PDB file of C-alpha atoms in Angstrom:
ATOM      1  CA  MET A   1     -69.384 170.269  68.757  1.00  0.00           C
ATOM      2  CA  THR A   2     -69.549 173.979  69.719  1.00  0.00           C
ATOM      3  CA  GLY A   3     -69.940 177.195  67.906  1.00  0.00           C
ATOM      4  CA  ALA A   4     -71.906 177.903  64.638  1.00  0.00           C
ATOM      5  CA  GLY A   5     -72.322 174.365  63.883  1.00  0.00           C
ATOM      6  CA  ALA A   6     -73.707 173.405  67.159  1.00  0.00           C
ATOM      7  CA  ALA A   7     -76.146 176.467  66.993  1.00  0.00           C
ATOM      8  CA  LEU A   8     -77.382 175.558  63.667  1.00  0.00           C
ATOM      9  CA  ARG A   9     -78.188 172.067  64.786  1.00  0.00           C
ATOM     10  CA  THR A  10     -80.396 173.506  67.682  1.00  0.00           C
ATOM     11  CA  LYS A  11     -82.333 175.563  64.994  1.00  0.00           C
ATOM     12  CA  LEU A  12     -82.642 172.705  62.669  1.00  0.00           C
ATOM     13  CA  GLU A  13     -83.802 170.179  65.420  1.00  0.00           C
ATOM     14  CA  LEU A  14     -86.887 172.466  65.726  1.00  0.00           C
ATOM     15  CA  ALA A  15     -87.376 172.479  61.894  1.00  0.00           C
ATOM     16  CA  ILE A  16     -86.482 169.082  60.689  1.00  0.00           C
ATOM     17  CA  PRO A  17     -89.655 167.075  61.791  1.00  0.00           C
ATOM     18  CA  LEU A  18     -91.294 169.050  58.760  1.00  0.00           C
ATOM     19  CA  VAL A  19     -89.128 167.024  56.314  1.00  0.00           C
ATOM     20  CA  HIS A  20     -89.363 163.862  58.268  1.00  0.00           C
ATOM     21  CA  GLY A  21     -93.153 164.079  58.324  1.00  0.00           C
ATOM     22  CA  ALA A  22     -93.312 164.903  54.753  1.00  0.00           C
ATOM     23  CA  ALA A  23     -91.164 161.937  54.016  1.00  0.00           C
ATOM     24  CA  ALA A  24     -93.143 159.523  56.138  1.00  0.00           C
ATOM     25  CA  ARG A  25     -96.305 160.592  54.355  1.00  0.00           C
ATOM     26  CA  LEU A  26     -94.523 160.151  50.972  1.00  0.00           C
ATOM     27  CA  TRP A  27     -93.289 156.601  51.717  1.00  0.00           C
ATOM     28  CA  GLN A  28     -96.577 155.502  53.369  1.00  0.00           C
ATOM     29  CA  ALA A  29     -98.803 156.894  50.496  1.00  0.00           C
ATOM     30  CA  PRO A  30    -100.354 154.691  47.725  1.00  0.00           C
ATOM     31  CA  HIS A  31     -98.331 153.993  44.595  1.00  0.00           C
ATOM     32  CA  PRO A  32     -95.130 153.469  46.224  1.00  0.00           C
ATOM     33  CA  HIS A  33     -93.313 152.573  43.040  1.00  0.00           C
ATOM     34  CA  GLU A  34     -94.447 155.604  41.343  1.00  0.00           C
ATOM     35  CA  SER A  35     -93.387 157.525  44.360  1.00  0.00           C
ATOM     36  CA  PHE A  36     -90.022 156.109  44.311  1.00  0.00           C
ATOM     37  CA  ARG A  37     -89.683 156.782  40.621  1.00  0.00           C
ATOM     38  CA  ARG A  38     -90.611 160.440  41.047  1.00  0.00           C
ATOM     39  CA  TYR A  39     -88.405 160.718  44.155  1.00  0.00           C
ATOM     40  CA  LEU A  40     -85.302 159.508  42.182  1.00  0.00           C
ATOM     41  CA  ALA A  41     -86.221 161.776  39.314  1.00  0.00           C
ATOM     42  CA  ALA A  42     -86.474 164.767  41.615  1.00  0.00           C
ATOM     43  CA  MET A  43     -83.272 163.857  43.359  1.00  0.00           C
ATOM     44  CA  HIS A  44     -81.679 163.830  40.141  1.00  0.00           C
ATOM     45  CA  THR A  45     -82.567 167.528  39.504  1.00  0.00           C
ATOM     46  CA  VAL A  46     -81.119 168.446  43.078  1.00  0.00           C
ATOM     47  CA  VAL A  47     -77.954 166.324  42.695  1.00  0.00           C
ATOM     48  CA  ARG A  48     -77.091 167.378  39.247  1.00  0.00           C
ATOM     49  CA  ALA A  49     -77.173 170.884  40.733  1.00  0.00           C
ATOM     50  CA  SER A  50     -74.742 170.158  43.699  1.00  0.00           C
ATOM     51  CA  VAL A  51     -71.374 170.406  41.824  1.00  0.00           C
ATOM     52  CA  PRO A  52     -72.283 173.590  39.850  1.00  0.00           C
ATOM     53  CA  LEU A  53     -73.568 175.194  42.773  1.00  0.00           C
ATOM     54  CA  MET A  54     -70.456 174.842  44.765  1.00  0.00           C
ATOM     55  CA  GLU A  55     -68.306 175.773  41.731  1.00  0.00           C
ATOM     56  CA  THR A  56     -70.356 178.940  41.517  1.00  0.00           C
ATOM     57  CA  ALA A  57     -69.588 179.616  45.321  1.00  0.00           C
ATOM     58  CA  VAL A  58     -65.966 178.921  44.684  1.00  0.00           C
ATOM     59  CA  GLN A  59     -65.903 181.501  41.946  1.00  0.00           C
ATOM     60  CA  ARG A  60     -67.657 184.051  44.360  1.00  0.00           C
ATOM     61  CA  CYS A  61     -65.049 183.105  47.005  1.00  0.00           C
ATOM     62  CA  ALA A  62     -62.314 184.367  44.638  1.00  0.00           C
ATOM     63  CA  THR A  63     -63.952 187.882  44.783  1.00  0.00           C
ATOM     64  CA  LEU A  64     -63.885 188.108  48.511  1.00  0.00           C
ATOM     65  CA  SER A  65     -60.361 189.475  48.614  1.00  0.00           C
ATOM     66  CA  SER A  66     -60.377 190.814  52.110  1.00  0.00           C
ATOM     67  CA  ASP A  67     -62.923 188.624  53.727  1.00  0.00           C
ATOM     68  CA  PRO A  68     -61.179 185.866  56.002  1.00  0.00           C
ATOM     69  CA  LEU A  69     -64.104 183.474  55.227  1.00  0.00           C
ATOM     70  CA  GLY A  70     -63.078 183.133  51.516  1.00  0.00           C
ATOM     71  CA  PRO A  71     -60.097 180.743  51.728  1.00  0.00           C
ATOM     72  CA  PRO A  72     -61.411 178.137  53.955  1.00  0.00           C
ATOM     73  CA  LEU A  73     -64.663 178.092  52.422  1.00  0.00           C
ATOM     74  CA  ARG A  74     -63.078 177.855  48.981  1.00  0.00           C
ATOM     75  CA  ASP A  75     -60.826 174.932  50.351  1.00  0.00           C
ATOM     76  CA  TYR A  76     -63.798 173.022  51.855  1.00  0.00           C
ATOM     77  CA  LEU A  77     -65.912 173.638  48.659  1.00  0.00           C
ATOM     78  CA  ARG A  78     -63.096 172.360  46.197  1.00  0.00           C
ATOM     79  CA  ARG A  79     -62.653 169.207  48.336  1.00  0.00           C
ATOM     80  CA  HIS A  80     -66.311 168.574  48.465  1.00  0.00           C
ATOM     81  CA  ILE A  81     -66.781 169.116  44.638  1.00  0.00           C
ATOM     82  CA  ARG A  82     -64.319 166.220  44.130  1.00  0.00           C
ATOM     83  CA  GLU A  83     -66.336 164.094  46.536  1.00  0.00           C
ATOM     84  CA  GLU A  84     -69.787 164.881  44.947  1.00  0.00           C
ATOM     85  CA  ARG A  85     -68.962 164.855  41.097  1.00  0.00           C
ATOM     86  CA  GLY A  86     -70.816 162.137  39.057  1.00  0.00           C
ATOM     87  CA  HIS A  87     -73.441 161.328  41.700  1.00  0.00           C
ATOM     88  CA  ASP A  88     -76.092 162.425  39.189  1.00  0.00           C
ATOM     89  CA  ALA A  89     -75.088 159.707  36.949  1.00  0.00           C
ATOM     90  CA  TRP A  90     -75.770 157.298  39.809  1.00  0.00           C
ATOM     91  CA  VAL A  91     -79.136 158.467  40.216  1.00  0.00           C
ATOM     92  CA  ARG A  92     -79.713 158.304  36.534  1.00  0.00           C
ATOM     93  CA  ALA A  93     -78.521 154.585  36.600  1.00  0.00           C
ATOM     94  CA  ASP A  94     -80.762 153.791  39.546  1.00  0.00           C
ATOM     95  CA  LEU A  95     -83.815 155.136  37.462  1.00  0.00           C
ATOM     96  CA  GLU A  96     -82.693 152.934  34.587  1.00  0.00           C
ATOM     97  CA  ALA A  97     -82.518 149.885  36.916  1.00  0.00           C
ATOM     98  CA  LEU A  98     -86.083 150.798  38.234  1.00  0.00           C
ATOM     99  CA  ALA A  99     -87.420 150.574  34.616  1.00  0.00           C
ATOM    100  CA  ALA A 100     -85.752 150.815  31.329  1.00  0.00           C
ATOM    101  CA  GLY A 101     -86.172 154.184  29.750  1.00  0.00           C
ATOM    102  CA  ALA A 102     -87.220 155.665  33.084  1.00  0.00           C
ATOM    103  CA  SER A 103     -84.278 158.002  33.208  1.00  0.00           C
ATOM    104  CA  ALA A 104     -85.836 159.881  30.320  1.00  0.00           C
ATOM    105  CA  VAL A 105     -87.945 161.627  32.883  1.00  0.00           C
ATOM    106  CA  VAL A 106     -85.044 163.774  33.962  1.00  0.00           C
ATOM    107  CA  ASP A 107     -85.125 165.555  30.664  1.00  0.00           C
ATOM    108  CA  GLY A 108     -88.281 167.237  31.805  1.00  0.00           C
ATOM    109  CA  ILE A 109     -88.393 170.597  33.367  1.00  0.00           C
ATOM    110  CA  PRO A 110     -87.479 170.155  37.064  1.00  0.00           C
ATOM    111  CA  PRO A 111     -90.139 170.709  39.466  1.00  0.00           C
ATOM    112  CA  PRO A 112     -90.800 174.310  40.894  1.00  0.00           C
ATOM    113  CA  SER A 113     -90.087 173.149  44.324  1.00  0.00           C
ATOM    114  CA  VAL A 114     -86.603 172.157  43.494  1.00  0.00           C
ATOM    115  CA  ALA A 115     -85.956 175.325  41.461  1.00  0.00           C
ATOM    116  CA  ALA A 116     -87.207 177.253  44.566  1.00  0.00           C
ATOM    117  CA  MET A 117     -84.911 175.258  46.794  1.00  0.00           C
ATOM    118  CA  VAL A 118     -81.749 175.208  44.720  1.00  0.00           C
ATOM    119  CA  GLY A 119     -82.289 178.663  42.965  1.00  0.00           C
ATOM    120  CA  ALA A 120     -82.235 180.403  46.335  1.00  0.00           C
ATOM    121  CA  GLN A 121     -78.857 179.203  46.855  1.00  0.00           C
ATOM    122  CA  TYR A 122     -77.731 180.560  43.513  1.00  0.00           C
ATOM    123  CA  TYR A 123     -79.305 183.906  44.694  1.00  0.00           C
ATOM    124  CA  TRP A 124     -77.686 184.037  47.909  1.00  0.00           C
ATOM    125  CA  ILE A 125     -74.236 182.918  46.412  1.00  0.00           C
ATOM    126  CA  LEU A 126     -74.335 185.505  43.601  1.00  0.00           C
ATOM    127  CA  HIS A 127     -76.031 188.321  45.135  1.00  0.00           C
ATOM    128  CA  HIS A 128     -75.143 188.028  48.838  1.00  0.00           C
ATOM    129  CA  HIS A 129     -72.404 185.777  50.258  1.00  0.00           C
ATOM    130  CA  PRO A 130     -71.344 182.237  49.210  1.00  0.00           C
ATOM    131  CA  VAL A 131     -71.242 181.197  53.001  1.00  0.00           C
ATOM    132  CA  CYS A 132     -75.136 180.644  52.812  1.00  0.00           C
ATOM    133  CA  VAL A 133     -74.670 177.558  50.833  1.00  0.00           C
ATOM    134  CA  LEU A 134     -73.358 175.963  54.024  1.00  0.00           C
ATOM    135  CA  GLY A 135     -76.909 176.093  55.267  1.00  0.00           C
ATOM    136  CA  TYR A 136     -78.098 174.147  52.223  1.00  0.00           C
ATOM    137  CA  ILE A 137     -75.527 171.375  52.534  1.00  0.00           C
ATOM    138  CA  ALA A 138     -75.941 171.136  56.410  1.00  0.00           C
ATOM    139  CA  VAL A 139     -79.586 170.351  55.899  1.00  0.00           C
ATOM    140  CA  LEU A 140     -79.245 167.992  52.967  1.00  0.00           C
ATOM    141  CA  GLU A 141     -76.056 166.178  54.070  1.00  0.00           C
ATOM    142  CA  GLY A 142     -76.874 166.457  57.912  1.00  0.00           C
ATOM    143  CA  TYR A 143     -80.213 164.854  57.655  1.00  0.00           C
ATOM    144  CA  PRO A 144     -79.768 161.979  55.073  1.00  0.00           C
ATOM    145  CA  PRO A 145     -82.213 159.060  54.317  1.00  0.00           C
ATOM    146  CA  ALA A 146     -82.150 156.814  57.321  1.00  0.00           C
ATOM    147  CA  PRO A 147     -79.909 153.703  56.499  1.00  0.00           C
ATOM    148  CA  SER A 148     -83.107 151.424  56.615  1.00  0.00           C
ATOM    149  CA  LEU A 149     -84.990 153.471  54.072  1.00  0.00           C
ATOM    150  CA  ALA A 150     -83.745 151.543  51.144  1.00  0.00           C
ATOM    151  CA  GLY A 151     -84.940 148.337  52.642  1.00  0.00           C
ATOM    152  CA  TYR A 152     -88.275 149.800  53.374  1.00  0.00           C
ATOM    153  CA  ILE A 153     -88.830 151.177  49.967  1.00  0.00           C
ATOM    154  CA  ALA A 154     -87.686 147.795  48.545  1.00  0.00           C
ATOM    155  CA  GLU A 155     -90.365 145.967  50.743  1.00  0.00           C
ATOM    156  CA  ARG A 156     -93.033 148.370  49.666  1.00  0.00           C
ATOM    157  CA  THR A 157     -92.211 148.686  45.802  1.00  0.00           C
ATOM    158  CA  GLY A 158     -90.479 145.335  45.165  1.00  0.00           C
ATOM    159  CA  CYS A 159     -87.879 147.345  43.068  1.00  0.00           C
ATOM    160  CA  PRO A 160     -84.554 145.688  42.431  1.00  0.00           C
ATOM    161  CA  ASP A 161     -81.609 146.413  44.677  1.00  0.00           C
ATOM    162  CA  THR A 162     -79.802 148.066  41.807  1.00  0.00           C
ATOM    163  CA  ALA A 163     -82.343 150.978  41.772  1.00  0.00           C
ATOM    164  CA  LEU A 164     -81.382 151.553  45.429  1.00  0.00           C
ATOM    165  CA  ARG A 165     -77.634 152.090  45.171  1.00  0.00           C
ATOM    166  CA  THR A 166     -77.439 155.822  45.504  1.00  0.00           C
ATOM    167  CA  LEU A 167     -79.942 155.884  48.405  1.00  0.00           C
ATOM    168  CA  ARG A 168     -77.801 153.247  50.268  1.00  0.00           C
ATOM    169  CA  ALA A 169     -74.624 155.115  49.418  1.00  0.00           C
ATOM    170  CA  HIS A 170     -76.090 158.524  50.598  1.00  0.00           C
ATOM    171  CA  ALA A 171     -77.015 156.976  53.858  1.00  0.00           C
ATOM    172  CA  THR A 172     -73.548 156.446  54.604  1.00  0.00           C
ATOM    173  CA  LEU A 173     -71.817 159.036  52.649  1.00  0.00           C
ATOM    174  CA  ASP A 174     -73.917 162.015  53.827  1.00  0.00           C
ATOM    175  CA  VAL A 175     -73.349 161.109  57.436  1.00  0.00           C
ATOM    176  CA  GLN A 176     -69.613 161.639  56.826  1.00  0.00           C
ATOM    177  CA  HIS A 177     -70.112 164.740  54.586  1.00  0.00           C
ATOM    178  CA  GLY A 178     -72.635 166.145  57.231  1.00  0.00           C
ATOM    179  CA  ALA A 179     -70.130 165.854  59.961  1.00  0.00           C
ATOM    180  CA  ALA A 180     -67.715 167.631  57.783  1.00  0.00           C
ATOM    181  CA  VAL A 181     -69.884 170.655  57.178  1.00  0.00           C
ATOM    182  CA  TYR A 182     -70.638 171.054  60.803  1.00  0.00           C
ATOM    183  CA  ARG A 183     -67.022 170.797  61.713  1.00  0.00           C
ATOM    184  CA  LEU A 184     -66.287 173.597  59.245  1.00  0.00           C
ATOM    185  CA  LEU A 185     -68.977 175.601  60.849  1.00  0.00           C
ATOM    186  CA  ASP A 186     -67.576 175.250  63.941  1.00  0.00           C
ATOM    187  CA  THR A 187     -64.097 176.455  63.009  1.00  0.00           C
ATOM    188  CA  LEU A 188     -65.060 179.277  60.887  1.00  0.00           C
ATOM    189  CA  GLU A 189     -65.153 182.640  62.446  1.00  0.00           C
ATOM    190  CA  LEU A 190     -68.689 183.569  61.650  1.00  0.00           C
ATOM    191  CA  SER A 191     -70.092 186.707  62.987  1.00  0.00           C
ATOM    192  CA  PRO A 192     -73.616 186.689  64.350  1.00  0.00           C
ATOM    193  CA  ALA A 193     -74.879 188.077  61.210  1.00  0.00           C
ATOM    194  CA  ARG A 194     -73.236 185.553  59.050  1.00  0.00           C
ATOM    195  CA  GLN A 195     -74.450 182.492  61.491  1.00  0.00           C
ATOM    196  CA  ALA A 196     -77.944 184.064  61.038  1.00  0.00           C
ATOM    197  CA  GLU A 197     -77.562 184.006  57.197  1.00  0.00           C
ATOM    198  CA  VAL A 198     -76.497 180.554  57.042  1.00  0.00           C
ATOM    199  CA  GLY A 199     -79.338 179.601  59.536  1.00  0.00           C
ATOM    200  CA  LEU A 200     -81.914 181.285  57.127  1.00  0.00           C
ATOM    201  CA  SER A 201     -80.403 179.382  54.271  1.00  0.00           C
ATOM    202  CA  ALA A 202     -80.745 176.079  56.151  1.00  0.00           C
ATOM    203  CA  LEU A 203     -84.193 176.923  57.453  1.00  0.00           C
ATOM    204  CA  HIS A 204     -85.415 177.828  53.866  1.00  0.00           C
ATOM    205  CA  THR A 205     -84.020 174.604  52.635  1.00  0.00           C
ATOM    206  CA  VAL A 206     -86.102 172.581  55.217  1.00  0.00           C
ATOM    207  CA  ARG A 207     -89.042 174.333  54.230  1.00  0.00           C
ATOM    208  CA  SER A 208     -88.479 173.638  50.561  1.00  0.00           C
ATOM    209  CA  ALA A 209     -87.221 170.220  50.842  1.00  0.00           C
ATOM    210  CA  ALA A 210     -90.536 169.552  52.742  1.00  0.00           C
ATOM    211  CA  ARG A 211     -92.467 170.946  49.780  1.00  0.00           C
ATOM    212  CA  VAL A 212     -90.388 168.954  47.368  1.00  0.00           C
ATOM    213  CA  LEU A 213     -91.453 165.699  49.068  1.00  0.00           C
ATOM    214  CA  THR A 214     -95.064 166.846  49.383  1.00  0.00           C
ATOM    215  CA  GLU A 215     -95.004 167.756  45.652  1.00  0.00           C
ATOM    216  CA  ILE A 216     -93.897 164.256  44.706  1.00  0.00           C
ATOM    217  CA  ARG A 217     -96.571 162.660  46.892  1.00  0.00           C
ATOM    218  CA  GLY A 218     -99.202 164.864  45.197  1.00  0.00           C
ATOM    219  CA  LEU A 219     -97.870 164.040  41.738  1.00  0.00           C
ATOM    220  CA  SER A 220     -97.664 160.147  42.657  1.00  0.00           C
ATOM    221  CA  SER A 221    -101.304 160.000  43.690  1.00  0.00           C
ATOM    222  CA  ARG A 222    -102.349 161.319  40.098  1.00  0.00           C
ATOM    223  CA  LYS A 223    -100.756 158.052  38.772  1.00  0.00           C
ATOM    224  CA  GLY A 224    -102.508 157.082  35.544  1.00  0.00           C
ATOM    225  CA  ARG A 225    -103.499 160.701  34.490  1.00  0.00           C
ATOM    226  CA  PRO A 226    -101.719 162.293  31.546  1.00  0.00           C
ATOM    227  CA  ALA A 227     -98.283 163.306  31.780  1.00  0.00           C
ATOM    228  CA  ASP A 228     -97.813 166.459  33.992  1.00  0.00           C
ATOM    229  CA  GLY A 229     -94.806 167.981  31.859  1.00  0.00           C
ATOM    230  CA  HIS A 230     -92.207 167.727  34.639  1.00  0.00           C
ATOM    231  CA  CYS A 231     -90.500 165.102  36.596  1.00  0.00           C
TER     232      CYS A 231
ATOM    233  CA  MET K  29     -87.228 200.564  68.398  1.00  0.00           C
ATOM    234  CA  ALA K  30     -88.369 197.513  70.776  1.00  0.00           C
ATOM    235  CA  THR K  31     -85.942 194.760  71.326  1.00  0.00           C
ATOM    236  CA  VAL K  32     -87.426 191.518  69.992  1.00  0.00           C
ATOM    237  CA  ASP K  33     -86.909 188.439  72.178  1.00  0.00           C
ATOM    238  CA  PRO K  34     -86.826 185.374  69.777  1.00  0.00           C
ATOM    239  CA  ILE K  35     -87.370 182.854  72.658  1.00  0.00           C
ATOM    240  CA  ALA K  36     -90.508 184.671  73.737  1.00  0.00           C
ATOM    241  CA  GLU K  37     -91.768 184.787  69.978  1.00  0.00           C
ATOM    242  CA  LEU K  38     -91.127 181.093  69.596  1.00  0.00           C
ATOM    243  CA  ARG K  39     -92.814 180.272  72.823  1.00  0.00           C
ATOM    244  CA  THR K  40     -95.829 182.261  71.884  1.00  0.00           C
ATOM    245  CA  ALA K  41     -95.940 180.450  68.440  1.00  0.00           C
ATOM    246  CA  GLY K  42     -96.130 177.124  70.493  1.00  0.00           C
ATOM    247  CA  ILE K  43     -92.506 175.936  69.821  1.00  0.00           C
ATOM    248  CA  PRO K  44     -91.448 174.037  73.151  1.00  0.00           C
ATOM    249  CA  VAL K  45     -88.480 176.166  74.017  1.00  0.00           C
ATOM    250  CA  ASP K  46     -88.728 175.467  77.609  1.00  0.00           C
ATOM    251  CA  ASP K  47     -87.932 171.738  76.929  1.00  0.00           C
ATOM    252  CA  LEU K  48     -84.594 172.947  75.604  1.00  0.00           C
ATOM    253  CA  THR K  49     -81.347 173.075  77.574  1.00  0.00           C
ATOM    254  CA  GLU K  50     -80.102 176.536  78.487  1.00  0.00           C
ATOM    255  CA  ALA K  51     -77.218 176.125  75.930  1.00  0.00           C
ATOM    256  CA  GLN K  52     -79.862 175.470  73.232  1.00  0.00           C
ATOM    257  CA  ARG K  53     -82.026 178.516  74.387  1.00  0.00           C
ATOM    258  CA  ASP K  54     -78.748 180.609  74.242  1.00  0.00           C
ATOM    259  CA  ALA K  55     -78.356 179.638  70.564  1.00  0.00           C
ATOM    260  CA  LEU K  56     -81.940 180.535  69.888  1.00  0.00           C
ATOM    261  CA  ARG K  57     -81.545 184.025  71.473  1.00  0.00           C
ATOM    262  CA  GLU K  58     -79.244 184.793  68.508  1.00  0.00           C
ATOM    263  CA  LEU K  59     -81.841 184.129  66.102  1.00  0.00           C
ATOM    264  CA  SER K  60     -82.544 186.856  63.402  1.00  0.00           C
ATOM    265  CA  PRO K  61     -86.076 188.009  62.827  1.00  0.00           C
ATOM    266  CA  ALA K  62     -85.913 186.322  59.467  1.00  0.00           C
ATOM    267  CA  GLU K  63     -84.968 183.000  60.967  1.00  0.00           C
ATOM    268  CA  VAL K  64     -87.713 183.487  63.685  1.00  0.00           C
ATOM    269  CA  ALA K  65     -90.411 184.032  60.946  1.00  0.00           C
ATOM    270  CA  VAL K  66     -89.448 180.977  59.103  1.00  0.00           C
ATOM    271  CA  LEU K  67     -89.184 178.732  62.171  1.00  0.00           C
ATOM    272  CA  ILE K  68     -92.717 179.968  63.164  1.00  0.00           C
ATOM    273  CA  ASP K  69     -93.959 179.267  59.763  1.00  0.00           C
ATOM    274  CA  ILE K  70     -92.343 175.762  59.716  1.00  0.00           C
ATOM    275  CA  SER K  71     -94.058 175.144  63.282  1.00  0.00           C
ATOM    276  CA  ARG K  72     -97.596 175.993  61.881  1.00  0.00           C
ATOM    277  CA  ARG K  73     -97.026 173.797  58.831  1.00  0.00           C
ATOM    278  CA  LEU K  74     -96.010 170.977  61.339  1.00  0.00           C
ATOM    279  CA  ALA K  75     -99.182 171.769  63.232  1.00  0.00           C
ATOM    280  CA  ASP K  76    -101.445 171.691  60.113  1.00  0.00           C
ATOM    281  CA  ALA K  77     -99.810 168.337  58.882  1.00  0.00           C
ATOM    282  CA  GLU K  78    -102.024 165.383  58.731  1.00  0.00           C
ATOM    283  CA  PRO K  79    -101.915 163.714  62.279  1.00  0.00           C
ATOM    284  CA  ASP K  80    -102.456 160.117  61.162  1.00  0.00           C
ATOM    285  CA  VAL K  81     -99.050 159.469  59.810  1.00  0.00           C
ATOM    286  CA  VAL K  82     -97.172 156.732  61.795  1.00  0.00           C
ATOM    287  CA  ALA K  83     -93.588 157.869  62.336  1.00  0.00           C
ATOM    288  CA  HIS K  84     -91.772 154.674  61.383  1.00  0.00           C
ATOM    289  CA  THR K  85     -88.039 155.449  61.723  1.00  0.00           C
ATOM    290  CA  GLU K  86     -87.341 153.393  58.599  1.00  0.00           C
ATOM    291  CA  ALA K  87     -89.408 155.749  56.622  1.00  0.00           C
ATOM    292  CA  VAL K  88     -87.517 158.712  57.531  1.00  0.00           C
ATOM    293  CA  GLY K  89     -85.562 159.822  54.614  1.00  0.00           C
ATOM    294  CA  GLY K  90     -85.170 163.339  53.092  1.00  0.00           C
ATOM    295  CA  LEU K  91     -83.257 164.522  50.300  1.00  0.00           C
ATOM    296  CA  PHE K  92     -79.780 163.984  49.483  1.00  0.00           C
ATOM    297  CA  PHE K  93     -76.895 166.212  48.110  1.00  0.00           C
TER     298      PHE K  93
END
């Protein structure tokens, strides 16, 4: 891998331990079942935004008439929309498998940390340049759950295997999808300024993702207290 | 206006840039000031994180898309 993809990997390797540390603290914390339920609920709020986010970026590409990044970015996003469509339903099904009625939690207002992470992408797509979304995708798909995480959670929570289907699927799918986005970055002719914009989007995503995981851990530790109003 | 050296800024913040390959340092030399600021903030958050977490590789798992 050479080019913008390789450069982004270098930046992220310095940052991604923040997410890994937050994940380790989450999965080692007390109340693992509650942590997993809240994790799935938060993931639903992230995943249900993936296709709409990319559709928004595709629409913005159509306005970039003289920008050579527009066509290859649009083509990649259109392909990826097809690959990602319906995954929010997978997460909802996993929540139901965890406990009947558990998926109702996703009807609550999404956590502020998720709004900050995903919302930044909408802002950059709409008010700056849609290429920024590649930084977001590069983090979420470039550093997916470890293949062994599902087994670790099953051991800690005793949850049924049917509640782990999305986690298991993404441990595989996101490796392939992550490779695709880095390949795209390596082939796009990104100016140094555009590379820095994708990098900033990615680093912001890292910081926000760690906050999402930390927030879940904090809420899970309050198990037994009255409902907090969001998932 | 003085030229900012991202590598020097990262090194000053305690990020182990001298452990990287020359190719990696070349990539970091192109960091924008905004990227440097976020990387340094992330580095501080890492330093402030609880040190007692055992880094089980099976417990590694971020978000998914």
